[in-house]
Each structure stands twice: as C-alpha cells, then as structure tokens.
Coordinates of C-alpha atoms (C1' of nucleotides) and ligand atoms in Angstrom, one line a residue:
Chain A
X490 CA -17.6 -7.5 -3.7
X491 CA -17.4 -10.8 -5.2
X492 CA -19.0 -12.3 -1.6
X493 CA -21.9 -10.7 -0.1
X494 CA -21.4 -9.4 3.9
X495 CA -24.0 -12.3 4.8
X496 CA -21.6 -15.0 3.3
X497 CA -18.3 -14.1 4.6
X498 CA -20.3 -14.4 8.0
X499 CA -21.7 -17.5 7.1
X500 CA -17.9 -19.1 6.6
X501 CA -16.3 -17.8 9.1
X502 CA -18.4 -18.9 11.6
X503 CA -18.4 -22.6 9.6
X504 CA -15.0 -22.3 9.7
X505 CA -15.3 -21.9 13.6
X506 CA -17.6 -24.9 13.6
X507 CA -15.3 -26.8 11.9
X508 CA -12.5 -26.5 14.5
X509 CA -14.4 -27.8 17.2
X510 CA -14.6 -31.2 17.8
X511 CA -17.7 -32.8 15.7
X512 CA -20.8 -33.6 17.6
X513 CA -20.6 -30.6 20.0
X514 CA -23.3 -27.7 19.4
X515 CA -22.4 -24.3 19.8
X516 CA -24.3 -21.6 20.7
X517 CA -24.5 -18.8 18.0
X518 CA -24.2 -16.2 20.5
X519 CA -20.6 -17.5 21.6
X520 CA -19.6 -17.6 17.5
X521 CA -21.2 -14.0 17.5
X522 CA -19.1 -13.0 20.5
X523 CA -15.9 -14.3 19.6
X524 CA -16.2 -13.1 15.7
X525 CA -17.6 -10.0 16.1
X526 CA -20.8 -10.1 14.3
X527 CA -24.0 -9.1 15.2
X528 CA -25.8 -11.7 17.0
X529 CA -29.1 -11.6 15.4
X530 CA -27.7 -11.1 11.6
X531 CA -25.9 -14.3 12.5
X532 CA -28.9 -16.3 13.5
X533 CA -30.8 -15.4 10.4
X534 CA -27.4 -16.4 7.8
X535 CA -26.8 -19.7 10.1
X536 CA -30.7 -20.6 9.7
X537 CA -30.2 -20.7 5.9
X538 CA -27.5 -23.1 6.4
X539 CA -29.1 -25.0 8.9
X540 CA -32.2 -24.8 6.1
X541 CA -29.8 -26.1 3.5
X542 CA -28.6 -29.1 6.0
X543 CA -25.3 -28.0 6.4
X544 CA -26.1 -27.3 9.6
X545 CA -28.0 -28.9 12.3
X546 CA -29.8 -27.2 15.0
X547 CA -30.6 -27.6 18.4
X548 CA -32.6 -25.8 20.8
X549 CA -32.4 -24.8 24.7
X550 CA -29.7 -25.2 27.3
X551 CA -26.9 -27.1 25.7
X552 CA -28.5 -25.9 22.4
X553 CA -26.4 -24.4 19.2
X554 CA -25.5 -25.4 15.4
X555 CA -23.0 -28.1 14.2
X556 CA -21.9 -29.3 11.1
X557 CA -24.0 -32.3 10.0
X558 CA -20.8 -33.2 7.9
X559 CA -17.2 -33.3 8.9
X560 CA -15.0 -30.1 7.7
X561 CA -13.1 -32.2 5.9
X562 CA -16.3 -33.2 3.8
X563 CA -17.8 -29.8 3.3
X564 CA -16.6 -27.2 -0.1
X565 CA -16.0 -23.5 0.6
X566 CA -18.7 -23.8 -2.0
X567 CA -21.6 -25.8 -0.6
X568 CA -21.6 -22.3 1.8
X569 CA -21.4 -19.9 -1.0
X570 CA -24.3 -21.8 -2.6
X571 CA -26.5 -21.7 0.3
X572 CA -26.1 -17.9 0.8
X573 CA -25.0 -16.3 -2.4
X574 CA -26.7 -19.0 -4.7
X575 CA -25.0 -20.0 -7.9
X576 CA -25.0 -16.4 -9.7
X577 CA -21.6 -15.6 -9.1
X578 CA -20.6 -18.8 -11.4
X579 CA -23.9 -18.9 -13.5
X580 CA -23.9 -15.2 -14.0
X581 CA -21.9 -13.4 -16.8
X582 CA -19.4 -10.4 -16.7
X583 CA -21.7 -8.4 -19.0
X584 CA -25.1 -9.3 -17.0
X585 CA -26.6 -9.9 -20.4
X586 CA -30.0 -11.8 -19.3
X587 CA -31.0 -15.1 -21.1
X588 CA -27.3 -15.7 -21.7
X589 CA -25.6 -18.9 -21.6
X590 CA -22.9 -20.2 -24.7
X591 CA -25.6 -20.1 -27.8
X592 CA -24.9 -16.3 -28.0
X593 CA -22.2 -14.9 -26.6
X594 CA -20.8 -11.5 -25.6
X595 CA -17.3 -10.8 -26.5
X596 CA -16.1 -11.0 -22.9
X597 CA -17.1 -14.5 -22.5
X598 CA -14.0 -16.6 -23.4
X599 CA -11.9 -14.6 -20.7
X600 CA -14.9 -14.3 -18.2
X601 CA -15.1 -18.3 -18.0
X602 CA -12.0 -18.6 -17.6
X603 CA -12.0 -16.5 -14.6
X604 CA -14.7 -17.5 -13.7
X605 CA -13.5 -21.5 -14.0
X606 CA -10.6 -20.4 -11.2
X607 CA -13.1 -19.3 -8.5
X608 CA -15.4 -22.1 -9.0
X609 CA -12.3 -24.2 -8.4
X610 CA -10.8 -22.6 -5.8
X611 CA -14.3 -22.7 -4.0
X612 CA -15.3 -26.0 -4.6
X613 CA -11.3 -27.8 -4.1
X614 CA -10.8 -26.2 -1.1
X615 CA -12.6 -27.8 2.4
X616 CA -13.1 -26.0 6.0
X617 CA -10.7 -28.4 7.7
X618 CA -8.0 -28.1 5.1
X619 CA -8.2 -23.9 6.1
X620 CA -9.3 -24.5 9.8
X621 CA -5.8 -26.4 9.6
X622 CA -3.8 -23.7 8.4
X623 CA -5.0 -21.3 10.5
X624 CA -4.4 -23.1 13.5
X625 CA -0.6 -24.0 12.3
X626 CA 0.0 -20.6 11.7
X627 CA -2.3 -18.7 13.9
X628 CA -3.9 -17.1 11.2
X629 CA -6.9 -14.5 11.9
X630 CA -10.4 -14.8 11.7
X631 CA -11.3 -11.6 13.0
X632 CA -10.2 -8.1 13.3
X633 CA -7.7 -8.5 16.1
X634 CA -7.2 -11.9 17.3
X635 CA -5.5 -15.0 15.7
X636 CA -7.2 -18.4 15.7
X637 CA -6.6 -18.8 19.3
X638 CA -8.6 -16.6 20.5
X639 CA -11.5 -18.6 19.4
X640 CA -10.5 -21.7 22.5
X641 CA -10.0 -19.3 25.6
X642 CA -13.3 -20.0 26.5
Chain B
X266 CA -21.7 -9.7 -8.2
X267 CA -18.4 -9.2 -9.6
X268 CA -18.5 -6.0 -10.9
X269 CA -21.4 -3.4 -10.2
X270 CA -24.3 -3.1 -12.3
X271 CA -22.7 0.4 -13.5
X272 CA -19.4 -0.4 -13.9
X273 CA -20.7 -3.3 -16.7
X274 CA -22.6 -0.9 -18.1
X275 CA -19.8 1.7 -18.4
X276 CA -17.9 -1.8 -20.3
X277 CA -20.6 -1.6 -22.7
X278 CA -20.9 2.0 -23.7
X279 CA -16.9 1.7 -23.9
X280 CA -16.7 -1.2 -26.0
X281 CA -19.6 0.8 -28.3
X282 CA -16.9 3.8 -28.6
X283 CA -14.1 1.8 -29.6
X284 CA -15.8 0.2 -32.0
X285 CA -16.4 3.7 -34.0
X286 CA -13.6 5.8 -35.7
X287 CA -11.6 7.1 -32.9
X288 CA -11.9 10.8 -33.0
X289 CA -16.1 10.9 -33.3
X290 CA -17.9 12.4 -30.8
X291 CA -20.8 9.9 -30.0
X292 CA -24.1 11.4 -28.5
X293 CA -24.9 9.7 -25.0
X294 CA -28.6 9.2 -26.2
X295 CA -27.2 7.1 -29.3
X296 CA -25.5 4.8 -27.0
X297 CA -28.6 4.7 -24.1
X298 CA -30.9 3.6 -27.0
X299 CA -28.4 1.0 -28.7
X300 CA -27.2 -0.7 -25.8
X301 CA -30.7 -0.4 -23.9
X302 CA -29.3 1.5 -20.9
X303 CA -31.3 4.4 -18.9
X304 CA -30.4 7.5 -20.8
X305 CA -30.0 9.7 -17.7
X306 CA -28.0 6.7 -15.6
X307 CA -25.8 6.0 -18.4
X308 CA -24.9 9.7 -18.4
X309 CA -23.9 9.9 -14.9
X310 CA -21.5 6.8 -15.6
X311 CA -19.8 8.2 -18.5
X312 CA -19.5 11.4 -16.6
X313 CA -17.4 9.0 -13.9
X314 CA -15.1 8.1 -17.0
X315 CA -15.0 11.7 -18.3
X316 CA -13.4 12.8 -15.0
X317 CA -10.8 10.4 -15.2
X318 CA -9.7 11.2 -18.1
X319 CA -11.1 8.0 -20.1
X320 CA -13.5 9.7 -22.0
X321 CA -13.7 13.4 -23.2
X322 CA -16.7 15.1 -23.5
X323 CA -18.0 18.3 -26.1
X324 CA -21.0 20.4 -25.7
X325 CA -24.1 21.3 -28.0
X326 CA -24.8 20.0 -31.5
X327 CA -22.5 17.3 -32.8
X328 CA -21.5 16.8 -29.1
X329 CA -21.0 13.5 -27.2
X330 CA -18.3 11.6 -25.6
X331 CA -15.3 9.5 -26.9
X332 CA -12.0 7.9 -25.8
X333 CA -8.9 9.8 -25.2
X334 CA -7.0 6.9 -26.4
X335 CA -7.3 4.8 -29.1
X336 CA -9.4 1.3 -27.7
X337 CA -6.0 -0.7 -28.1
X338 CA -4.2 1.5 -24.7
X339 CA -7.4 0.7 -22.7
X340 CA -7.4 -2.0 -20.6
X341 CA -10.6 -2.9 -19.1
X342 CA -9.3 -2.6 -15.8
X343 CA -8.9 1.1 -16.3
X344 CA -12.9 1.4 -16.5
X345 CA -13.5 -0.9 -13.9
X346 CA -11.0 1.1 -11.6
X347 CA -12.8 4.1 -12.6
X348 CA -15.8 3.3 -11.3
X349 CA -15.9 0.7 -8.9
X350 CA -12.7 1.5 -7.5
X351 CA -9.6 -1.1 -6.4
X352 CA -11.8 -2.8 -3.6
X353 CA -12.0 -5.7 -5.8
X354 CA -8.1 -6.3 -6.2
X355 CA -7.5 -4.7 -2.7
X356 CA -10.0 -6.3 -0.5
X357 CA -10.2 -9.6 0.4
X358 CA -12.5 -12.4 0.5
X359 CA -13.2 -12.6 4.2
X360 CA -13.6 -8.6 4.3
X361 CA -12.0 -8.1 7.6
X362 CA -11.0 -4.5 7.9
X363 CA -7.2 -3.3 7.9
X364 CA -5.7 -6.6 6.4
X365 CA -2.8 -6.9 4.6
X366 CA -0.8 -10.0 4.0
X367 CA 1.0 -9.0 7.8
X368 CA -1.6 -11.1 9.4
X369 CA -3.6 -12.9 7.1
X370 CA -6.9 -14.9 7.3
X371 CA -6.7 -18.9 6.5
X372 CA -8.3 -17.8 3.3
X373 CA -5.4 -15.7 2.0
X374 CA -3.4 -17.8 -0.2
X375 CA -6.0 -19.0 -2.2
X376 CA -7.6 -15.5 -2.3
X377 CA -5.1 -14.2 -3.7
X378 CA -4.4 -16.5 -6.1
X379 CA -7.9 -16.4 -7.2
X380 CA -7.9 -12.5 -7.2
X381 CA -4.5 -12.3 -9.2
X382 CA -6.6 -14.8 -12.1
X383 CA -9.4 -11.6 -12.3
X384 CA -6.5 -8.8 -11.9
X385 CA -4.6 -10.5 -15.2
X386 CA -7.5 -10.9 -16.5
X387 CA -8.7 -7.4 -16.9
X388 CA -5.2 -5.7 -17.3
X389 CA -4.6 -7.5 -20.4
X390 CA -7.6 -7.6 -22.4
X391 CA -8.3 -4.1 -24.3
X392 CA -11.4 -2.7 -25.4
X393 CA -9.8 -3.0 -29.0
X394 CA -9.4 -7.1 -28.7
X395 CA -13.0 -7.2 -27.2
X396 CA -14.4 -5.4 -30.4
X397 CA -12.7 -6.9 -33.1
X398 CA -13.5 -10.5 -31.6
X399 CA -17.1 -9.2 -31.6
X400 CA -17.2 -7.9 -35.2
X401 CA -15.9 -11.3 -36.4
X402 CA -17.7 -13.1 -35.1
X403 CA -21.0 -11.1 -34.5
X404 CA -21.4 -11.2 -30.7
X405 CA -23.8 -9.4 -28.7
X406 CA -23.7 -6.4 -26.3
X407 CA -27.3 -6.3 -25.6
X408 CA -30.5 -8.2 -24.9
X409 CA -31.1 -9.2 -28.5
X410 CA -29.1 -7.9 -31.3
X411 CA -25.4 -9.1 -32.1
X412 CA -22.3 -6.6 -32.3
X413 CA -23.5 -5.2 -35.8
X414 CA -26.7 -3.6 -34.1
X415 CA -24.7 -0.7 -33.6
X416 CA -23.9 0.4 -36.9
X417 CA -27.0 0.2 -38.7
X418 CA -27.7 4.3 -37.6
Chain C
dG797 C1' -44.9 -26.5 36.7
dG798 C1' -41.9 -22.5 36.2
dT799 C1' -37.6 -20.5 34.9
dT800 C1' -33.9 -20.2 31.8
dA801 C1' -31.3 -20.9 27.6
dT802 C1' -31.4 -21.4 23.2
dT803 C1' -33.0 -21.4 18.0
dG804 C1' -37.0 -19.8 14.6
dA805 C1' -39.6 -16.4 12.3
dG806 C1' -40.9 -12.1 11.0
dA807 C1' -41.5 -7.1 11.2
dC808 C1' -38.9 -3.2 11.1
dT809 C1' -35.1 0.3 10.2
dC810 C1' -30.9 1.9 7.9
dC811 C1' -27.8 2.4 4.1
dT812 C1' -26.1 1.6 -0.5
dT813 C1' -27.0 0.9 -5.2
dT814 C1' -29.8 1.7 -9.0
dG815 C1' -32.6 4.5 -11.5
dT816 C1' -35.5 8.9 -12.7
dC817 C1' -36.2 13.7 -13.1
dT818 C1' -35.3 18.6 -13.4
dT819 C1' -32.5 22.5 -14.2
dA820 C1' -28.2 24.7 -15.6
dA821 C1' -24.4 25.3 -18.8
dA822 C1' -22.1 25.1 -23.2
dA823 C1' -22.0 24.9 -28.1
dT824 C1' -24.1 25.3 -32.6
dA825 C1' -27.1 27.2 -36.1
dA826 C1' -30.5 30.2 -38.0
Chain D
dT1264 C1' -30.2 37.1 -30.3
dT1265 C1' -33.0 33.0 -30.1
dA1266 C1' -33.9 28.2 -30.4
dT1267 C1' -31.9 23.7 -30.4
dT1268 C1' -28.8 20.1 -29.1
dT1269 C1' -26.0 18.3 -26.2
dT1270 C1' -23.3 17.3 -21.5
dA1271 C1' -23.1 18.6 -16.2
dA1272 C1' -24.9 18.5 -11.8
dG1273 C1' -27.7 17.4 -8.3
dA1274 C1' -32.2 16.3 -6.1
dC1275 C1' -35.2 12.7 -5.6
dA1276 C1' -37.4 7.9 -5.6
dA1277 C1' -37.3 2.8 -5.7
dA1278 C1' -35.2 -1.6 -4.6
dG1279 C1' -32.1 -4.6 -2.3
dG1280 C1' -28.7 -5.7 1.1
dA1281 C1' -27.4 -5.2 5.9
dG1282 C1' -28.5 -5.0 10.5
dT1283 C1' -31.8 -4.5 14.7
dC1284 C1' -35.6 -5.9 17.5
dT1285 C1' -39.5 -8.5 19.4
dC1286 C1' -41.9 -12.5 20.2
dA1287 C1' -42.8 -17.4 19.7
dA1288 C1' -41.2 -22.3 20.1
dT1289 C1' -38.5 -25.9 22.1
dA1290 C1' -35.6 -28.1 25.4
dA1291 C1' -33.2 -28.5 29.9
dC1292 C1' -32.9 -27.8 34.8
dC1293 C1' -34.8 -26.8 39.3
Ligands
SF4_1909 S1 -21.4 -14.2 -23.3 FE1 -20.8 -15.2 -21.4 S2 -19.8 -13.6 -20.2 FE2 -21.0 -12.6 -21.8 S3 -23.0 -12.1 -20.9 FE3 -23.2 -14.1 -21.9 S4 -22.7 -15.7 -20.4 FE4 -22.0 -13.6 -19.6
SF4_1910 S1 -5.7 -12.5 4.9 FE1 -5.9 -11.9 2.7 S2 -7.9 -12.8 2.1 FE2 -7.9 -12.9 4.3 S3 -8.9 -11.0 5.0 FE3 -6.7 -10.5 4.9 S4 -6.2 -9.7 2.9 FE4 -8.3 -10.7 2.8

DNA sequence: GGTTATTGAGACTCCTTTGTCTTAAAATAA
DNA sequence: TTATTTTAAGACAAAGGAGTCTCAATAACC
C-alpha cells in the first residue's frame, strides 16, 4: 500500500477536523464513532500528530484535538510526514540502501518521476480544498455514509 | 512502501535474466549470491513468477529458471502483478472497502490521477529498456557493484 | 473534595510480511 | 543404480504493523 492503515486514519480524521469550525475541540471518541475506527488505535495515530504540532490537545470535559493551523494552511503531506515519515519520497523503487543520485539503479529516472507526481499531489493539495469537495458533492469518508453524516450530531 | 520487499526483489532477479542470452537456464543460487538476496526466499519468489507463466523453470544439473519471453514483451508491471497483486492500481488511497468511483472519497480525483502516473509507469518500461540503460551506463542492482557485477562468472 | 470526561503512555496480543530451514522431486552424469 | 545438482513445497521463526486493553494525568463540574 503506498499509505500505511495508521495514515489513512490519521487523514481522515484531519480531514474531519478540518470541517469543523476552527477553535472547537473534538473528542477522539466522536471522530472514532463516526469514522469507524477503533478508538484506541486512533488516540495513539492522533497523539503523533498532536506530537508533531499539527494538532493541539486538550484534556477533560470539553476536551478533544484541533488543528493548530487552518485546513486551508495544512498539506496532505505535513500528515503523511508525521505518520509515514519521508520514505515513501526519500526511498527508491529498488530499496537499494545508501542510495541517492551518485549511483543509480536503472529504474531511477522513471521512479522519480513517479515519485515527483505523489510528492506533488501530496504537498499541492490542502484539507480544506478536499473537505470542500466532499461537502459540495457529498463525497464519503467512510464505508457507508457521505460527508453528512459526520454533522448529525 | 510502494511495492513489497519481494516483489523488488523479484525486479531484480528479472532484470538479471534479461540481461543474459534469452534461452539459458540461470541457477537460482547464481542469482541469490549476485544480487545478495536470501537463497531460499528468492526461490519462493521466482517460484511466484514460474506459476504465472513469467519464468520457466528445469530440474537437476544445468537447471535454473528464465523468461518465457524475450525481456522486450515484459513490462514491469507483469512482475509486479504477479506478486503483489492489482491492490496497488485497484485500491485507493483512503482504503475504504468496496469503493469504486460510484461513491468516491474527496481524495478520488487526485488519487487517481496519481495512481494512473505509477500504472503508466510500469506498463511501459520493459525489463529490456531497464538493462540496456544499465549496461551503458554501468548502474547498479545491488549494494555495491554496478550492472557489470553480474557477468564477471 | 469527589466524580466524570477526556487525552497520554505503555504493555500486550494478533496478523502479515520477511526470512530460514528441511525434505521431497526431478534431471543429469558416472 | 547411485550420487549430485537443481527446483518445489511447506513448516517454522523473526520482525513489524495493526489493533486492544489498562492505568495514569489533567481538567471540568457538582
Ligand atoms: S537509483 Fe534511484 S530508484 Fe534506484 S535504488 Fe537508487 S534512489 Fe532508488
Ligand atoms: S473514492 Fe477513489 S480514492 Fe477514495 S476510497 Fe474510493 S476508490 Fe479510493
């Protein structure tokens, strides 16, 4: 998989962040509830954003995470980072170790190109810009329900 | 990671067969110690190819494995298909299960955009183009040596 | 102060991938 | 026929990712 099960949970639930208004914490186990992921699991991933400072905790009654940033503000890719770390754009199609341009393998050419197109796609588009979309079109972040279901509170 | 840690591997041992005369039956252990692979795991990979039809196989003495087709018909996709399956072109970047592009995720367009870049990618560049790139111009396939490694038997 | 709601931290289990090992089967050669 | 070289098959172990559970820490509310 070219994203790990821990960071596809990490950006949904940003992206469920993100349509909320800014300022207001919310609790991880309503994000759990409504996306369908384990409640613990979550906690851990969101601690490593929270870790990162993309997200800001708070604790008790009231409590929950929020984005210290606007959507608008934060990369697909400052998530990725946080969770996956940079070897999905540092790493190499071959896995050769110690490799970087000085000797390359004869995939490399094609791989960065590739390669180039994620990192792109990552880092030009933002969580508003989808949050956006998916609310226009009542895209889905979870198995069922479209991107309403995540406001019948 | 993009592609599994046996599916690169199986790239490896194929780019080392289409860079001998097509025809030669290469022992498995030639290629484990050249391309610095685990004898026994590299075997179970090539046995993957063998039953789809990539690679054929001979017995005893003078045995080994080699392409059914000369390097210039095989794509790398056709390796990376046989062992790690479609999931990479098929599944999609948020994972969630049963989606198609009836009710996509926010993430879908770019996705797929993204994914298309990796499917071209890989259905267009044979293991012929690889090796004769890497003769020229000496690139490596291993840790250490550069593409000429493998001939000095 | 005591209770409740929440995140933080870490131990623990489960499953998949990766890697090792042993034995069988086939082909060759002496 | 017997020994040797090779792939085939499958059991097994090690490592990492995914997921569960428990307990502590903090903040609010009564
Ligand atoms: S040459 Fe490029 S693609 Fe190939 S192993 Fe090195 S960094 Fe990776
Ligand atoms: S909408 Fe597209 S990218 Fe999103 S989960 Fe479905 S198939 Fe994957």
């Amino acid at each position: 998989m070219l994203l790990s099960k821990s960071c596809v949970y990490g950006l949904r639930a940003s992206l469920f962040l993100a349509s909320r208004e800014q300022g207001e914490f919310i609790p991880i186990r309503t994000m759990s509830d409504k996306l369908e992921i384990s409640f613990h699991f979550l906690t851990k991933i969101l601690q490593q954003l929270t870790a990162e400072g993309i997200l800001e905790s708070f604790k008790g009654p009231n409590g929950g995470v929020r984005l210290t940033k606007p959507g608008s503000e934060v990369p697909l890719m400052d998530i990725v980072l946080a969770i996956d770390g940079s070897q999905l754009l540092t790493e190499c199609a071959l896995g050769l170790p110690g490799c970087g341009i000085k000797n390359p393998c004869p995939l490399h050419d094609k791989w960065a190109e590739t390669r180039d197109a994620i990192r792109e796609m990552l880092e030009h588009t933002t969580l508003t810009e989808l949050v956006n979309k998916g609310k226009a079109e009542n895209l889905r972040l979870t198995t069922e329900g479209g991107f309403d279901i995540l406001f019948d509170d």
